[in-house]
Structures are given as structure tokens and as C-alpha cells.
Short mmCIF file of C-alpha atoms in Angstrom, two decimals:
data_model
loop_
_atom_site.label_atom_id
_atom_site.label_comp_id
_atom_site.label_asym_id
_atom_site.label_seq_id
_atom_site.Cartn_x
_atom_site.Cartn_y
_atom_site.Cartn_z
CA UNK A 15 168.29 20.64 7.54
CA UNK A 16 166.58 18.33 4.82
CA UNK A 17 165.80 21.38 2.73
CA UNK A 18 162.24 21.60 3.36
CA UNK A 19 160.18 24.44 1.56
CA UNK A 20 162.94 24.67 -1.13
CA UNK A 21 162.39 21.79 -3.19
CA UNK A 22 159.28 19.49 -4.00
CA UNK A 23 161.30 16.00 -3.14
CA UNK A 24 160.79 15.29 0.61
CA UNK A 25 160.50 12.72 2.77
CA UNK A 26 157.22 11.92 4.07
CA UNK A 27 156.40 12.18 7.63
CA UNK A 28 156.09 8.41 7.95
CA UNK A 29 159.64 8.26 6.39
CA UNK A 30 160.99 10.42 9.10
CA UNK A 31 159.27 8.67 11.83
CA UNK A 32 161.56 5.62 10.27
CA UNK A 33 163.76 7.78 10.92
CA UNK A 34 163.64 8.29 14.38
CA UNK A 35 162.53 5.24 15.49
CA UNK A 36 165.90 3.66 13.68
CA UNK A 37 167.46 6.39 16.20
CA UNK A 38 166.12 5.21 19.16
CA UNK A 39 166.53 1.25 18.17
CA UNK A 40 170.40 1.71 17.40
CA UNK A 41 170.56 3.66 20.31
CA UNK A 42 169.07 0.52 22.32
CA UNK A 43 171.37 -1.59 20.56
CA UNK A 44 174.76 -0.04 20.77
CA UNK A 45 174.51 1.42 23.54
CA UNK A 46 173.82 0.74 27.66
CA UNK A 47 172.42 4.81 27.99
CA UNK A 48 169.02 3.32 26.75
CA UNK A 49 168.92 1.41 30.01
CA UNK A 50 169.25 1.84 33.69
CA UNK A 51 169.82 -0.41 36.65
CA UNK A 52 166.40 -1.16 39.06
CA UNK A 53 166.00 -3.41 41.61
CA UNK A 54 162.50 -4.83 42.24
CA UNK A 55 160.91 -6.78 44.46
CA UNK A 56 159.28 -10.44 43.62
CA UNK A 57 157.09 -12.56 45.99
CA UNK A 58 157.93 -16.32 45.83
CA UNK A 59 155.14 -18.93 45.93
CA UNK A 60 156.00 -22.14 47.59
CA UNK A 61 156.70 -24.97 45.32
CA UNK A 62 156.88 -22.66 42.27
CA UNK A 63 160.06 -22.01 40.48
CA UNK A 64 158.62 -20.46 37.21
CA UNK A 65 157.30 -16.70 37.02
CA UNK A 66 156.59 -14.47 34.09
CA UNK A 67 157.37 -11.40 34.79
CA UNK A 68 155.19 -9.42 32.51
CA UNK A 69 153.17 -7.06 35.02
CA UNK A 70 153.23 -3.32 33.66
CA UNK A 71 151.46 -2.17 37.68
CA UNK A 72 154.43 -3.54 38.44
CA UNK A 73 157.02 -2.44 35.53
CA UNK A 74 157.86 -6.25 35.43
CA UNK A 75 157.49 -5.87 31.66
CA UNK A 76 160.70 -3.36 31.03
CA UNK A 77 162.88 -5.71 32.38
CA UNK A 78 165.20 -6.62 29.75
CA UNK A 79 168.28 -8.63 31.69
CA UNK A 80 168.30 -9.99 35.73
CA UNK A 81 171.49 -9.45 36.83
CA UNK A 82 170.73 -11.39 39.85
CA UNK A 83 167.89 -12.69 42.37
CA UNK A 84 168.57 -12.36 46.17
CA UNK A 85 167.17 -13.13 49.30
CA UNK A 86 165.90 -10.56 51.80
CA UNK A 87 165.88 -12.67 54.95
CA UNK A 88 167.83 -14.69 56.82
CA UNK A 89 171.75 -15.23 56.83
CA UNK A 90 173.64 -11.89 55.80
CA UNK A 91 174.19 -8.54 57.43
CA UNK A 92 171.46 -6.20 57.23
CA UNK A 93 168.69 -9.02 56.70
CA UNK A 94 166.18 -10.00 59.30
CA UNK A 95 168.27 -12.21 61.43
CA UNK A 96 168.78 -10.36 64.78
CA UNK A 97 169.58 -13.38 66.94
CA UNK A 98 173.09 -13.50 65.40
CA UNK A 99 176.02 -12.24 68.33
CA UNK A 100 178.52 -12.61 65.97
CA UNK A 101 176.60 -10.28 62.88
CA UNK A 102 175.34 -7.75 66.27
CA UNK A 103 178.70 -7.08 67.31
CA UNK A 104 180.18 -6.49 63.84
CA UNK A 105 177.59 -4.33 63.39
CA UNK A 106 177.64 -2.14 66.13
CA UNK A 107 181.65 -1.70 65.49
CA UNK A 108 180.33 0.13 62.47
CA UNK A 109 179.52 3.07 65.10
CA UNK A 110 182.51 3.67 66.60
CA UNK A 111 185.18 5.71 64.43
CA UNK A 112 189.07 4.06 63.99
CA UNK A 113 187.86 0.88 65.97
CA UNK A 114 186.45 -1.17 62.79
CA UNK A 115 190.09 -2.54 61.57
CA UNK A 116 191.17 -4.15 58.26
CA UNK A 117 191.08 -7.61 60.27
CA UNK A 118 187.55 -7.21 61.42
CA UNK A 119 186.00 -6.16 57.87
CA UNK A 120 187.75 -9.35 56.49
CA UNK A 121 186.36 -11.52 58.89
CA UNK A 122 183.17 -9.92 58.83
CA UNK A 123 183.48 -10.71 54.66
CA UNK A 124 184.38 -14.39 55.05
CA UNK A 125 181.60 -14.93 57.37
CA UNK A 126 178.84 -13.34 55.11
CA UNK A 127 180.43 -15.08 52.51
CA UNK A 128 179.99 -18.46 54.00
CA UNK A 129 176.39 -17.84 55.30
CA UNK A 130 175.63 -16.74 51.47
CA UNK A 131 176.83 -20.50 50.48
CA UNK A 132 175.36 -22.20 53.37
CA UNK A 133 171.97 -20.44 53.30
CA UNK A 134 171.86 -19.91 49.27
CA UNK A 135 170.95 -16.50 49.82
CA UNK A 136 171.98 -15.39 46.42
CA UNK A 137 169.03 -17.74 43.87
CA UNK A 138 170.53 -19.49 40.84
CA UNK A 139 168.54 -18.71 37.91
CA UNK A 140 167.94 -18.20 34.31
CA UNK A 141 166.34 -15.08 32.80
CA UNK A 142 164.55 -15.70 28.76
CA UNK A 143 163.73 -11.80 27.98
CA UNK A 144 161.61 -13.10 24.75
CA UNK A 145 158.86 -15.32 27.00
CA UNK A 146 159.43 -12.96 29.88
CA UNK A 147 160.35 -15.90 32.02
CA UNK A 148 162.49 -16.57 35.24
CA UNK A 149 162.91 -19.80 36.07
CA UNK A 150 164.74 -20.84 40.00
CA UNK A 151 166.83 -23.28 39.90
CA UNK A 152 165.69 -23.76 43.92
CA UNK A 153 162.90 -25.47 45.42
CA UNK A 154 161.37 -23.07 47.75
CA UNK A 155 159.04 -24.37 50.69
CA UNK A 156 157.72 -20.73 51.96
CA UNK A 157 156.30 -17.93 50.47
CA UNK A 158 159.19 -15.36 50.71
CA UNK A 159 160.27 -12.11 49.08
CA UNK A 160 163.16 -11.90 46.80
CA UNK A 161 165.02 -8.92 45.52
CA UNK A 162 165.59 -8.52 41.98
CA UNK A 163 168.73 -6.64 40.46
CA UNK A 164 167.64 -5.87 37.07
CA UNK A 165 168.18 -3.73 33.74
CA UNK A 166 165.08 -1.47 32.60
CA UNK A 167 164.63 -0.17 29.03
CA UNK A 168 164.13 3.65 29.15
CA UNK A 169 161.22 5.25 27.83
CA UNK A 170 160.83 7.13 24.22
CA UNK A 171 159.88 10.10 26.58
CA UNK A 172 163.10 9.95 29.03
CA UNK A 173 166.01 9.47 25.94
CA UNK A 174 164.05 12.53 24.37
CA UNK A 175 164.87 14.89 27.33
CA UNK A 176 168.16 13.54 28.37
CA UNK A 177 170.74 15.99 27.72
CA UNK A 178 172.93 13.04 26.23
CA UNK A 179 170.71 11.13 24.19
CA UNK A 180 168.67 13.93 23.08
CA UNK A 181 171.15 15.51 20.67
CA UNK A 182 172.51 12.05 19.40
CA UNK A 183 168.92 11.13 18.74
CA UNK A 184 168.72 13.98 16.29
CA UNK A 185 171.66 13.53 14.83
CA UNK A 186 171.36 10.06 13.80
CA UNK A 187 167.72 10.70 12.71
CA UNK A 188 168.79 13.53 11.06
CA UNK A 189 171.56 11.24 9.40
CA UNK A 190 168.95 8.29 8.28
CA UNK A 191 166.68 10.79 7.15
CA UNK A 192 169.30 12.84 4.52
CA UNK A 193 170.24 8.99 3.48
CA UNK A 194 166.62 8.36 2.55
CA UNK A 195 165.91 11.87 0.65
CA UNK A 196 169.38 11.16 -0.95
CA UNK A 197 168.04 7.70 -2.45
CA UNK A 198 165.11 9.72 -3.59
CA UNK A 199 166.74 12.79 -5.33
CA UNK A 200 169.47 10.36 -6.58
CA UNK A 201 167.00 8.83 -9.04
CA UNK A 202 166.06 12.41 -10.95
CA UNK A 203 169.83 14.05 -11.91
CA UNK A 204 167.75 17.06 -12.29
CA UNK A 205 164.58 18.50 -12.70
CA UNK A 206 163.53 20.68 -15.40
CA UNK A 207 162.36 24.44 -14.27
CA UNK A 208 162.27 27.94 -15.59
CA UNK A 209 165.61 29.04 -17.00
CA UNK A 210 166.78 25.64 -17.14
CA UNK A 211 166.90 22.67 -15.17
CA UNK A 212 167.48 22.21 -11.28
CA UNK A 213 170.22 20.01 -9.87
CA UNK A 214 169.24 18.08 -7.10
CA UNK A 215 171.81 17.35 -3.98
CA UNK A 216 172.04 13.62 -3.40
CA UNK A 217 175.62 13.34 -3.21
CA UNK A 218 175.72 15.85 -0.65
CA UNK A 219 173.36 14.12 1.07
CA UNK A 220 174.87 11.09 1.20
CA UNK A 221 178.55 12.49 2.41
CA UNK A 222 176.54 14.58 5.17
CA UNK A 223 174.88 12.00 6.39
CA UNK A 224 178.38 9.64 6.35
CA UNK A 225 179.69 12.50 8.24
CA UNK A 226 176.92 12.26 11.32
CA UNK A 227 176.57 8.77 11.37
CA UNK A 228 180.40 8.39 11.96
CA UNK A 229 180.23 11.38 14.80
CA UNK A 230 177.61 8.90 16.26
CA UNK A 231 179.29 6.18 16.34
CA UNK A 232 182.30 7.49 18.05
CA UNK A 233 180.16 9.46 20.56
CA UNK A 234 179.46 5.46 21.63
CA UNK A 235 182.65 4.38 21.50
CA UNK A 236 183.92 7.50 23.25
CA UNK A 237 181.49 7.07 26.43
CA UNK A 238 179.62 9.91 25.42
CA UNK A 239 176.15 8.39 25.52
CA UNK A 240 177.13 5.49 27.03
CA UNK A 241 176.73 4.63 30.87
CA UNK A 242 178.73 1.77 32.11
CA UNK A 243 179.84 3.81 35.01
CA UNK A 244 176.54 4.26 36.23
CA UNK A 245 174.52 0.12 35.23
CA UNK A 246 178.08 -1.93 35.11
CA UNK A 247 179.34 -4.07 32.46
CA UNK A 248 175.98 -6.15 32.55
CA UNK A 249 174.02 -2.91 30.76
CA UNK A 250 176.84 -2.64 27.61
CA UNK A 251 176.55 -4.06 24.70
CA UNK A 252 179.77 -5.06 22.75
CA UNK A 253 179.33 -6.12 18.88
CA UNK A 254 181.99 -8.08 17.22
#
């Protein structure tokens, strides 16, 4: 699309690599389809509140945002408190079709509710993505397990084969990459050749490669490679 074979100004290959790679990080930027929603678990050490979270065994080192730190024990329906009458017979209404009313699930709400207040079951903490630290703002006297609800940066590798991101990727690298060449040709108005001289097309260029970069932009805008439905509000990214 750049012309290649047909004229003697082109980009070099690390000039389209910039090229991509400003794909990709405005991708990242703009929009939440360069992430996707994990969860994770994290052991706690007693009497530690600070942990870098930098492991790559573990993928700890793609997290980009915590959306939130709970407990896995203890307190709430579905943890590993089975001494509860209360929680057992809420539960087992769940098996029985028509017999779980509207007054039952609200009650069954307010209680785990309450035991998430009581029992702090859902951590208080702060998340720096630059030092890769989380910090608890809870003093924890047990070693325990924790689940993490996190954002993960996709891969080069998985935006490449999406059938979203794939074609915006090219567009917009196509896009930076006539910009470039057009900054290039635009400094010759023409080359001389046989016959006369040769008229190079940086103006075209540059309107082009207006053209896709606007079509990118509103295939953000428009939801068309971006994902809130599928990471929530926490994985978008509003400028402005």
C-alpha cells in the first residue's frame, strides 16, 4: 500500500516497526481490548502488608490495575465456613425450583453483606503499577490466601490474531507508516528521470493516512475494538 517496488523513497524496516509498535501502544492506550480481566491467587504472609507482584511463573508481572483483593475463607457464601445454619439453609434453598423467593435472596444479601463488614472479607488496598507494588491496608496474623481481581495486558501475539484488533492494527500502522514516507517524499517535489521528472505523492499520503487514522479512532469510540462489556468500566480508558 506504501508503493513499494515503484519508487526508490521507502521507509525502512525499522521505520515500519515504529510503525507498528505506535499501533499496538495507542491501541493500549485508547482502548480496554488490549486488556482482559484475570483473577489470581496471592498467598499472604503474616505480619506483611507489602508484596511486589512481579513474578512472570506466576504472570504477576502483566498485571496492570487490581480491581480488588478478597478473601477466600471465612464469612460469605461459598467460602469455607460450613458451621453456619443460617448460610446452609440458604444454600440448600438454591436446589429447590420456585421456593427461593425475592424475600429470601434479600435477606440472604444483607447478611453476606454484613459478614463482609464484620469479617473485612473484601482487603483495602492500594495498587502502584510503576513499582509493581500492593500494599494492605490490614494487619494480617495468618498466612492466608487471597483472591485477586485484576486487569492483564494482552500479548503482541494475541492482538495480532484477534479478529478485532488485528485489522485495526494494520490500519493504524498502515496510517503512521504513509505519514512517515509522506514527510520523506514531501522534502523532494520531484525527482528527475528519463523523459522528465517524477512527481512524488506526499500529499496523498498525508490525506490517506488522515483518512485511516480517523476510521480508527471512531472504530474506538464506536465499541468496535473496545471491550467494556466483557472487563467493566475499570479496563476503559477515557481521555479528556
Amino acid at each position: 500500500e506504501l508503493g513499494l517496488n515503484m519508487v526508490q523513497v521507502e521507509l525502512r524496516k525499522d521505520q515500519l516497526e515504529r510503525a507498528v509498535d505506535s499501533a499496538l501502544e495507542t491501541l493500549r492506550q485508547k482502548s480496554s481490548a488490549g486488556y482482559k480481566r484475570g483473577f489470581m491467587f496471592m498467598d499472604i504472609v503474616p505480619e506483611q502488608q507489602k508484596y511486589i507482584l512481579s513474578s512472570k511463573r506466576s504472570e504477576y508481572n502483566k498485571i496492570v490495575t487490581v480491581n480488588g483483593v478478597f478473601r477466600t475463607k471465612g464469612g460469605r457464601i461459598g467460602a469455607n465456613s460450613y458451621n453456619d445454619p443460617f448460610e446452609a439453609s440458604m444454600i440448600q434453598q438454591l436446589y429447590f425450583a420456585g421456593s427461593f423467593d425475592l424475600l429470601s435472596y434479600h435477606l440472604l444479601t444483607s447478611y453476606n453483606e454484613l459478614l463482609n463488614e464484620i469479617f473485612a472479607n473484601n482487603l483495602m488496598f492500594t495498587w502502584n503499577e510503576y513499582t509493581r507494588t500492593l500494599m494492605l491496608h490490614q494487619y494480617m496474623r495468618s498466612k492466608e490466601r487471597v483472591l485477586l481481581d485484576v486487569m492483564v495486558e494482552r500479548s503482541e501475539q494475541d492482538l495480532l490474531v484477534d479478529r478485532y484488533t488485528r485489522p485495526w492494527l494494520i490500519k493504524f500502522a498502515t496510517s503512521k507508516a504513509m505519514m512517515m514516507l509522506a514527510e520523506v517524499r514531501g522534502k523532494y517535489g520531484s525527482l528527475p528521470g528519463a523523459g522528465g521528472g517524477v512527481t512524488l505523492n506526499a500529499d496523498a499520503l498525508r490525506n490517506q493516512a488522515d483518512v485511516y487514522l480517523e476510521q480508527c479512532m471512531d472504530d474506538i469510540d464506536m465499541f468496535v475494538v473496545n471491550s467494556v462489556e466483557d472487563v467493566g468500566m475499570n479496563g476503559s480508558f477515557i481521555l479528556g
